[in-house]
Amino acid sequence: MKVDDIARHDAKPAPTDHVRLVVTDMDGTLLTPEKQVARSSVEMIDRLRAAGVAVCLVSSRAPVGIERYHQALNLNTPYAAMNGAVVRDGQGKTLSTLTLPVEAVKATIDMLDVHEVDGWLFCGSDWIVKDETAGYVPHEQKVLGLAPIVTKDFGPWEDKVGKITGSSADYDLLGRLEGEIGQMLEGQASVACSAQYYLDITPLNANKGYALCEIGRQLGVEPHEIACLGDMQNDVPMFDIVGLSIAMGNATAEVASHAHFTTDTNDNEGWAKAVERWILPRVGGNAS
């Protein structure tokens, strides 16, 4: 870690000694690089459930990209999509939605176009692109299990956008745009990379910190009673407010500096190891 990262980590309050809820990121965290949930993680979710501790999913993904995992893991808990722009209950009923200001949408798309970054819109359950063969569109279609709406004009959707994603294989460019677009939309939107190749622009309050608090409110759990796990910059708003924060071993040093602990990577059972080492000892009831 750099000196600033060490200072940030050392300044964090001590972790909570009592966990009532676990909120987890998906890609790079709960999911392996092959987009699977490791058997060890499934076993830990079952142990948490047996101890009376709910597990909730929070992701930059659109709702459809979360639903099949939510069902496969037999979760009946609220979940948040698009970094909190959409929050749904355990049965899929929408509890809250947030949208970007139209001018912010237009300014962002213009900026992405200038830098030749592929821009996508997410509006509720709809995913809108201008070229279904470009860049990461085929990859995202496989991940989501959803075909995009293809259009040459984003105009009809500009007033209902929950998330804009800029996708590019130029990781350094997206890193620079994270700062530039963040500055341009200060006070209007949240801007953070959710992967090296994805830059997400969401409504101002649509960040994972907001999502975690909203889920906690639905379940009657305060942030200091929540443990969270994540790996990317968009997970930092969670790390900074919860009682127990755990970064994956594949997180950058800067992201990890916001967490209490760092576990193994997502391709080496890091999620399950974190639950067993740091979360279950802080859970009451039968966690054995």
mmCIF file of C-alpha atoms in Angstrom:
data_model
loop_
_atom_site.group_PDB
_atom_site.id
_atom_site.type_symbol
_atom_site.label_atom_id
_atom_site.label_comp_id
_atom_site.label_asym_id
_atom_site.label_seq_id
_atom_site.Cartn_x
_atom_site.Cartn_y
_atom_site.Cartn_z
ATOM 1 C CA MET A 1 0.000 0.000 0.000
ATOM 2 C CA LYS A 2 1.023 3.606 -0.544
ATOM 3 C CA VAL A 3 1.474 5.885 2.441
ATOM 4 C CA ASP A 4 -1.963 7.463 1.892
ATOM 5 C CA ASP A 5 -3.564 4.020 1.658
ATOM 6 C CA ILE A 6 -1.919 2.899 4.890
ATOM 7 C CA ALA A 7 -3.015 6.067 6.679
ATOM 8 C CA ARG A 8 -6.584 5.626 5.447
ATOM 9 C CA HIS A 9 -6.690 2.011 6.568
ATOM 10 C CA ASP A 10 -5.190 2.784 9.972
ATOM 11 C CA ALA A 11 -7.724 5.587 10.528
ATOM 12 C CA LYS A 12 -10.736 3.289 10.143
ATOM 13 C CA PRO A 13 -12.810 2.634 13.261
ATOM 14 C CA ALA A 14 -12.433 -0.851 14.711
ATOM 15 C CA PRO A 15 -14.690 -3.459 13.094
ATOM 16 C CA THR A 16 -17.953 -4.359 14.763
ATOM 17 C CA ASP A 17 -18.091 -7.376 17.031
ATOM 18 C CA HIS A 18 -21.681 -8.235 16.022
ATOM 19 C CA VAL A 19 -22.939 -8.914 12.486
ATOM 20 C CA ARG A 20 -26.641 -9.285 11.653
ATOM 21 C CA LEU A 21 -26.549 -8.930 7.846
ATOM 22 C CA VAL A 22 -24.111 -9.625 4.998
ATOM 23 C CA VAL A 23 -24.204 -7.519 1.832
ATOM 24 C CA THR A 24 -22.016 -8.657 -1.033
ATOM 25 C CA ASP A 25 -20.910 -7.491 -4.432
ATOM 26 C CA MET A 26 -21.160 -10.102 -7.180
ATOM 27 C CA ASP A 27 -18.598 -9.859 -10.012
ATOM 28 C CA GLY A 28 -15.058 -10.193 -8.732
ATOM 29 C CA THR A 29 -16.359 -11.017 -5.250
ATOM 30 C CA LEU A 30 -19.031 -13.691 -4.763
ATOM 31 C CA LEU A 31 -18.634 -14.882 -8.359
ATOM 32 C CA THR A 32 -15.578 -16.650 -9.713
ATOM 33 C CA PRO A 33 -13.972 -15.394 -12.949
ATOM 34 C CA GLU A 34 -16.216 -17.936 -14.721
ATOM 35 C CA LYS A 35 -19.277 -16.189 -13.202
ATOM 36 C CA GLN A 36 -20.050 -19.131 -10.941
ATOM 37 C CA VAL A 37 -20.628 -19.302 -7.185
ATOM 38 C CA ALA A 38 -18.062 -21.602 -5.606
ATOM 39 C CA ARG A 39 -19.394 -24.564 -3.651
ATOM 40 C CA SER A 40 -17.590 -23.254 -0.563
ATOM 41 C CA SER A 41 -19.477 -19.952 -0.874
ATOM 42 C CA VAL A 42 -22.817 -21.754 -1.150
ATOM 43 C CA GLU A 43 -21.950 -23.664 2.014
ATOM 44 C CA MET A 44 -21.118 -20.424 3.831
ATOM 45 C CA ILE A 45 -24.397 -18.839 2.728
ATOM 46 C CA ASP A 46 -26.181 -21.872 4.190
ATOM 47 C CA ARG A 47 -24.256 -21.504 7.467
ATOM 48 C CA LEU A 48 -25.127 -17.825 7.663
ATOM 49 C CA ARG A 49 -28.774 -18.598 6.952
ATOM 50 C CA ALA A 50 -28.780 -21.252 9.692
ATOM 51 C CA ALA A 51 -27.398 -18.625 12.085
ATOM 52 C CA GLY A 52 -30.195 -16.215 11.178
ATOM 53 C CA VAL A 53 -28.010 -13.891 9.093
ATOM 54 C CA ALA A 54 -29.387 -12.805 5.726
ATOM 55 C CA VAL A 55 -27.215 -12.423 2.624
ATOM 56 C CA CYS A 56 -28.101 -9.673 0.137
ATOM 57 C CA LEU A 57 -26.711 -9.005 -3.346
ATOM 58 C CA VAL A 58 -25.665 -5.515 -4.448
ATOM 59 C CA SER A 59 -24.300 -5.113 -7.953
ATOM 60 C CA SER A 60 -23.703 -2.743 -10.835
ATOM 61 C CA ARG A 61 -25.572 -5.299 -12.949
ATOM 62 C CA ALA A 62 -29.056 -4.670 -14.296
ATOM 63 C CA PRO A 63 -31.797 -6.513 -12.358
ATOM 64 C CA VAL A 64 -31.979 -9.347 -14.883
ATOM 65 C CA GLY A 65 -28.284 -10.046 -14.311
ATOM 66 C CA ILE A 66 -28.911 -10.592 -10.594
ATOM 67 C CA GLU A 67 -32.181 -12.489 -10.636
ATOM 68 C CA ARG A 68 -30.952 -15.915 -11.696
ATOM 69 C CA TYR A 69 -28.266 -15.948 -8.990
ATOM 70 C CA HIS A 70 -30.780 -14.723 -6.427
ATOM 71 C CA GLN A 71 -33.045 -17.621 -7.348
ATOM 72 C CA ALA A 72 -30.289 -20.234 -7.639
ATOM 73 C CA LEU A 73 -29.019 -19.380 -4.150
ATOM 74 C CA ASN A 74 -32.564 -19.589 -2.741
ATOM 75 C CA LEU A 75 -32.358 -16.045 -1.407
ATOM 76 C CA ASN A 76 -35.532 -14.292 -0.308
ATOM 77 C CA THR A 77 -33.839 -11.041 0.638
ATOM 78 C CA PRO A 78 -33.877 -7.575 -0.966
ATOM 79 C CA TYR A 79 -31.244 -6.865 -3.620
ATOM 80 C CA ALA A 80 -29.936 -3.765 -5.374
ATOM 81 C CA ALA A 81 -29.118 -3.403 -9.068
ATOM 82 C CA MET A 82 -27.256 -0.723 -11.021
ATOM 83 C CA ASN A 83 -25.323 0.340 -7.892
ATOM 84 C CA GLY A 84 -28.595 1.084 -6.096
ATOM 85 C CA ALA A 85 -30.584 2.771 -8.874
ATOM 86 C CA VAL A 86 -33.054 -0.109 -8.478
ATOM 87 C CA VAL A 87 -33.824 -1.834 -5.164
ATOM 88 C CA ARG A 88 -36.161 -4.825 -5.131
ATOM 89 C CA ASP A 89 -37.565 -7.039 -2.418
ATOM 90 C CA GLY A 90 -37.009 -10.781 -2.209
ATOM 91 C CA GLN A 91 -39.880 -11.484 -4.593
ATOM 92 C CA GLY A 92 -38.644 -9.051 -7.252
ATOM 93 C CA LYS A 93 -41.040 -6.196 -6.488
ATOM 94 C CA THR A 94 -39.421 -2.823 -7.059
ATOM 95 C CA LEU A 95 -39.073 -0.853 -3.831
ATOM 96 C CA SER A 96 -37.243 2.193 -5.177
ATOM 97 C CA THR A 97 -35.877 3.554 -8.442
ATOM 98 C CA LEU A 98 -33.620 6.484 -9.234
ATOM 99 C CA THR A 99 -32.929 8.084 -12.626
ATOM 100 C CA LEU A 100 -30.293 10.416 -14.020
ATOM 101 C CA PRO A 101 -31.121 14.006 -15.020
ATOM 102 C CA VAL A 102 -31.599 14.253 -18.791
ATOM 103 C CA GLU A 103 -28.840 16.844 -19.141
ATOM 104 C CA ALA A 104 -26.432 14.561 -17.301
ATOM 105 C CA VAL A 105 -27.317 11.745 -19.691
ATOM 106 C CA LYS A 106 -26.697 13.905 -22.743
ATOM 107 C CA ALA A 107 -23.420 15.307 -21.403
ATOM 108 C CA THR A 108 -22.138 11.836 -20.517
ATOM 109 C CA ILE A 109 -22.989 10.321 -23.886
ATOM 110 C CA ASP A 110 -21.307 13.264 -25.627
ATOM 111 C CA MET A 111 -18.169 12.766 -23.522
ATOM 112 C CA LEU A 112 -18.067 9.033 -24.227
ATOM 113 C CA ASP A 113 -18.568 9.642 -27.956
ATOM 114 C CA VAL A 114 -15.724 12.168 -28.056
ATOM 115 C CA HIS A 115 -13.369 9.578 -26.562
ATOM 116 C CA GLU A 116 -14.767 6.756 -28.731
ATOM 117 C CA VAL A 117 -15.980 4.821 -25.705
ATOM 118 C CA ASP A 118 -18.984 2.564 -26.290
ATOM 119 C CA GLY A 119 -21.931 3.929 -24.274
ATOM 120 C CA TRP A 120 -24.913 1.888 -23.087
ATOM 121 C CA LEU A 121 -28.125 2.894 -21.333
ATOM 122 C CA PHE A 122 -29.938 0.831 -18.706
ATOM 123 C CA CYS A 123 -33.573 1.784 -18.139
ATOM 124 C CA GLY A 124 -35.430 -0.532 -15.780
ATOM 125 C CA SER A 125 -35.198 -3.963 -17.416
ATOM 126 C CA ASP A 126 -34.113 -2.545 -20.787
ATOM 127 C CA TRP A 127 -30.517 -2.409 -22.035
ATOM 128 C CA ILE A 128 -30.027 -0.052 -24.970
ATOM 129 C CA VAL A 129 -26.975 0.023 -27.258
ATOM 130 C CA LYS A 130 -26.117 1.487 -30.650
ATOM 131 C CA ASP A 131 -24.169 -1.513 -31.990
ATOM 132 C CA GLU A 132 -24.869 -5.042 -30.789
ATOM 133 C CA THR A 133 -21.552 -6.337 -32.164
ATOM 134 C CA ALA A 134 -19.267 -3.663 -30.699
ATOM 135 C CA GLY A 135 -16.704 -4.185 -27.961
ATOM 136 C CA TYR A 136 -18.067 -5.801 -24.818
ATOM 137 C CA VAL A 137 -21.706 -6.032 -25.912
ATOM 138 C CA PRO A 138 -21.515 -9.771 -26.751
ATOM 139 C CA HIS A 139 -19.781 -10.415 -23.417
ATOM 140 C CA GLU A 140 -22.423 -8.495 -21.473
ATOM 141 C CA GLN A 141 -25.224 -10.235 -23.355
ATOM 142 C CA LYS A 142 -23.811 -13.578 -22.224
ATOM 143 C CA VAL A 143 -23.439 -12.355 -18.629
ATOM 144 C CA LEU A 144 -26.945 -10.884 -18.443
ATOM 145 C CA GLY A 145 -28.713 -13.490 -20.537
ATOM 146 C CA LEU A 146 -30.468 -10.550 -22.178
ATOM 147 C CA ALA A 147 -30.439 -9.245 -25.746
ATOM 148 C CA PRO A 148 -30.012 -5.457 -25.977
ATOM 149 C CA ILE A 149 -32.355 -3.055 -27.706
ATOM 150 C CA VAL A 150 -30.418 -1.655 -30.661
ATOM 151 C CA THR A 151 -31.031 1.920 -31.760
ATOM 152 C CA LYS A 152 -29.269 4.784 -33.499
ATOM 153 C CA ASP A 153 -30.958 7.351 -31.249
ATOM 154 C CA PHE A 154 -30.900 7.282 -27.440
ATOM 155 C CA GLY A 155 -33.392 10.170 -27.315
ATOM 156 C CA PRO A 156 -36.544 8.182 -26.406
ATOM 157 C CA TRP A 157 -34.832 6.756 -23.306
ATOM 158 C CA GLU A 158 -32.961 9.823 -22.020
ATOM 159 C CA ASP A 159 -35.531 10.660 -19.337
ATOM 160 C CA LYS A 160 -35.629 7.197 -17.767
ATOM 161 C CA VAL A 161 -31.954 6.170 -17.441
ATOM 162 C CA GLY A 162 -30.934 4.360 -14.264
ATOM 163 C CA LYS A 163 -27.362 3.735 -15.405
ATOM 164 C CA ILE A 164 -24.993 4.607 -18.213
ATOM 165 C CA THR A 165 -22.063 2.291 -18.794
ATOM 166 C CA GLY A 166 -19.017 3.278 -20.810
ATOM 167 C CA SER A 167 -17.138 0.189 -21.976
ATOM 168 C CA SER A 168 -13.645 0.077 -23.421
ATOM 169 C CA ALA A 169 -10.561 -2.110 -23.593
ATOM 170 C CA ASP A 170 -8.530 1.041 -22.841
ATOM 171 C CA TYR A 171 -8.496 0.706 -19.049
ATOM 172 C CA ASP A 172 -6.327 3.778 -18.526
ATOM 173 C CA LEU A 173 -8.752 5.906 -20.528
ATOM 174 C CA LEU A 174 -11.699 4.748 -18.409
ATOM 175 C CA GLY A 175 -9.683 5.532 -15.295
ATOM 176 C CA ARG A 176 -9.135 9.088 -16.513
ATOM 177 C CA LEU A 177 -12.768 9.472 -17.547
ATOM 178 C CA GLU A 178 -13.858 8.335 -14.088
ATOM 179 C CA GLY A 179 -12.289 11.523 -12.755
ATOM 180 C CA GLU A 180 -13.253 13.814 -15.631
ATOM 181 C CA ILE A 181 -16.891 12.745 -15.837
ATOM 182 C CA GLY A 182 -17.106 12.672 -12.053
ATOM 183 C CA GLN A 183 -15.977 16.286 -11.955
ATOM 184 C CA MET A 184 -18.279 17.268 -14.817
ATOM 185 C CA LEU A 185 -21.306 15.702 -13.100
ATOM 186 C CA GLU A 186 -20.433 16.663 -9.539
ATOM 187 C CA GLY A 187 -23.671 17.028 -7.584
ATOM 188 C CA GLN A 188 -25.642 15.275 -10.355
ATOM 189 C CA ALA A 189 -24.386 11.682 -10.523
ATOM 190 C CA SER A 190 -22.212 8.977 -9.006
ATOM 191 C CA VAL A 191 -19.325 7.879 -11.224
ATOM 192 C CA ALA A 192 -17.185 4.794 -10.580
ATOM 193 C CA CYS A 193 -15.578 1.892 -12.413
ATOM 194 C CA SER A 194 -17.310 -1.422 -11.720
ATOM 195 C CA ALA A 195 -14.667 -3.345 -13.689
ATOM 196 C CA GLN A 196 -11.478 -2.386 -15.490
ATOM 197 C CA TYR A 197 -13.488 -2.225 -18.712
ATOM 198 C CA TYR A 198 -16.730 -0.675 -17.370
ATOM 199 C CA LEU A 199 -17.333 2.872 -16.134
ATOM 200 C CA ASP A 200 -20.754 3.339 -14.515
ATOM 201 C CA ILE A 201 -22.629 6.624 -14.240
ATOM 202 C CA THR A 202 -25.663 6.394 -11.965
ATOM 203 C CA PRO A 203 -27.983 8.848 -10.174
ATOM 204 C CA LEU A 204 -26.326 10.859 -7.421
ATOM 205 C CA ASN A 205 -27.660 8.694 -4.590
ATOM 206 C CA ALA A 206 -27.332 5.475 -6.583
ATOM 207 C CA ASN A 207 -24.147 4.130 -5.081
ATOM 208 C CA LYS A 208 -23.566 0.970 -3.113
ATOM 209 C CA GLY A 209 -23.515 2.856 0.177
ATOM 210 C CA TYR A 210 -27.051 4.063 -0.491
ATOM 211 C CA ALA A 211 -28.055 0.576 -1.634
ATOM 212 C CA LEU A 212 -26.667 -1.026 1.512
ATOM 213 C CA CYS A 213 -28.478 1.461 3.759
ATOM 214 C CA GLU A 214 -31.757 0.976 1.883
ATOM 215 C CA ILE A 215 -31.505 -2.803 2.185
ATOM 216 C CA GLY A 216 -30.615 -2.474 5.858
ATOM 217 C CA ARG A 217 -33.629 -0.222 6.373
ATOM 218 C CA GLN A 218 -35.906 -2.793 4.747
ATOM 219 C CA LEU A 219 -34.594 -5.467 7.118
ATOM 220 C CA GLY A 220 -34.338 -3.302 10.229
ATOM 221 C CA VAL A 221 -30.539 -3.532 10.422
ATOM 222 C CA GLU A 222 -28.236 -0.568 11.022
ATOM 223 C CA PRO A 223 -25.048 -0.089 8.911
ATOM 224 C CA HIS A 224 -22.803 -0.788 11.909
ATOM 225 C CA GLU A 225 -24.404 -4.262 12.151
ATOM 226 C CA ILE A 226 -23.657 -5.095 8.506
ATOM 227 C CA ALA A 227 -20.650 -6.867 6.961
ATOM 228 C CA CYS A 228 -19.891 -6.265 3.299
ATOM 229 C CA LEU A 229 -17.538 -7.720 0.705
ATOM 230 C CA GLY A 230 -16.328 -6.178 -2.568
ATOM 231 C CA ASP A 231 -13.437 -5.637 -4.933
ATOM 232 C CA MET A 232 -13.863 -2.464 -7.002
ATOM 233 C CA GLN A 233 -14.010 1.305 -6.621
ATOM 234 C CA ASN A 234 -17.813 1.231 -6.670
ATOM 235 C CA ASP A 235 -17.714 -0.896 -3.485
ATOM 236 C CA VAL A 236 -15.897 1.820 -1.512
ATOM 237 C CA PRO A 237 -19.134 3.635 -0.478
ATOM 238 C CA MET A 238 -20.115 0.402 1.312
ATOM 239 C CA PHE A 239 -16.709 -0.085 2.904
ATOM 240 C CA ASP A 240 -16.764 3.413 4.359
ATOM 241 C CA ILE A 241 -20.016 3.064 6.320
ATOM 242 C CA VAL A 242 -20.401 -0.543 7.492
ATOM 243 C CA GLY A 243 -19.358 -2.182 10.714
ATOM 244 C CA LEU A 244 -17.208 -4.801 8.971
ATOM 245 C CA SER A 245 -15.741 -4.390 5.469
ATOM 246 C CA ILE A 246 -13.734 -7.008 3.594
ATOM 247 C CA ALA A 247 -11.898 -6.473 0.309
ATOM 248 C CA MET A 248 -11.131 -9.316 -2.056
ATOM 249 C CA GLY A 249 -7.529 -10.232 -2.748
ATOM 250 C CA ASN A 250 -8.033 -9.124 -6.350
ATOM 251 C CA ALA A 251 -8.916 -5.571 -5.254
ATOM 252 C CA THR A 252 -6.421 -2.773 -5.790
ATOM 253 C CA ALA A 253 -4.436 -1.526 -2.810
ATOM 254 C CA GLU A 254 -6.380 1.746 -2.900
ATOM 255 C CA VAL A 255 -9.751 -0.047 -2.713
ATOM 256 C CA ALA A 256 -8.468 -2.446 -0.047
ATOM 257 C CA SER A 257 -7.323 0.467 2.101
ATOM 258 C CA HIS A 258 -10.987 1.347 2.694
ATOM 259 C CA ALA A 259 -11.698 -2.116 4.135
ATOM 260 C CA HIS A 260 -10.990 -3.564 7.568
ATOM 261 C CA PHE A 261 -9.587 -6.807 6.157
ATOM 262 C CA THR A 262 -8.443 -8.318 2.863
ATOM 263 C CA THR A 263 -9.233 -11.918 1.986
ATOM 264 C CA ASP A 264 -8.046 -14.224 -0.795
ATOM 265 C CA THR A 265 -8.970 -13.725 -4.454
ATOM 266 C CA ASN A 266 -12.284 -14.610 -6.062
ATOM 267 C CA ASP A 267 -10.632 -17.502 -7.906
ATOM 268 C CA ASN A 268 -9.298 -19.018 -4.687
ATOM 269 C CA GLU A 269 -12.381 -19.155 -2.443
ATOM 270 C CA GLY A 270 -11.761 -15.702 -0.993
ATOM 271 C CA TRP A 271 -15.441 -15.103 -0.256
ATOM 272 C CA ALA A 272 -15.884 -18.283 1.783
ATOM 273 C CA LYS A 273 -12.598 -17.739 3.600
ATOM 274 C CA ALA A 274 -13.685 -14.227 4.606
ATOM 275 C CA VAL A 275 -17.016 -15.424 5.963
ATOM 276 C CA GLU A 276 -15.411 -18.198 7.984
ATOM 277 C CA ARG A 277 -12.546 -16.089 9.353
ATOM 278 C CA TRP A 278 -14.154 -12.721 10.076
ATOM 279 C CA ILE A 279 -17.953 -12.887 9.791
ATOM 280 C CA LEU A 280 -19.116 -16.116 11.429
ATOM 281 C CA PRO A 281 -17.165 -15.390 14.648
ATOM 282 C CA ARG A 282 -19.189 -12.170 14.914
ATOM 283 C CA VAL A 283 -22.552 -13.881 14.405
ATOM 284 C CA GLY A 284 -24.773 -15.094 17.227
ATOM 285 C CA GLY A 285 -26.680 -18.348 17.105
ATOM 286 C CA ASN A 286 -25.623 -21.622 15.523
ATOM 287 C CA ALA A 287 -22.900 -20.759 13.020
ATOM 288 C CA SER A 288 -20.985 -24.010 13.333
#
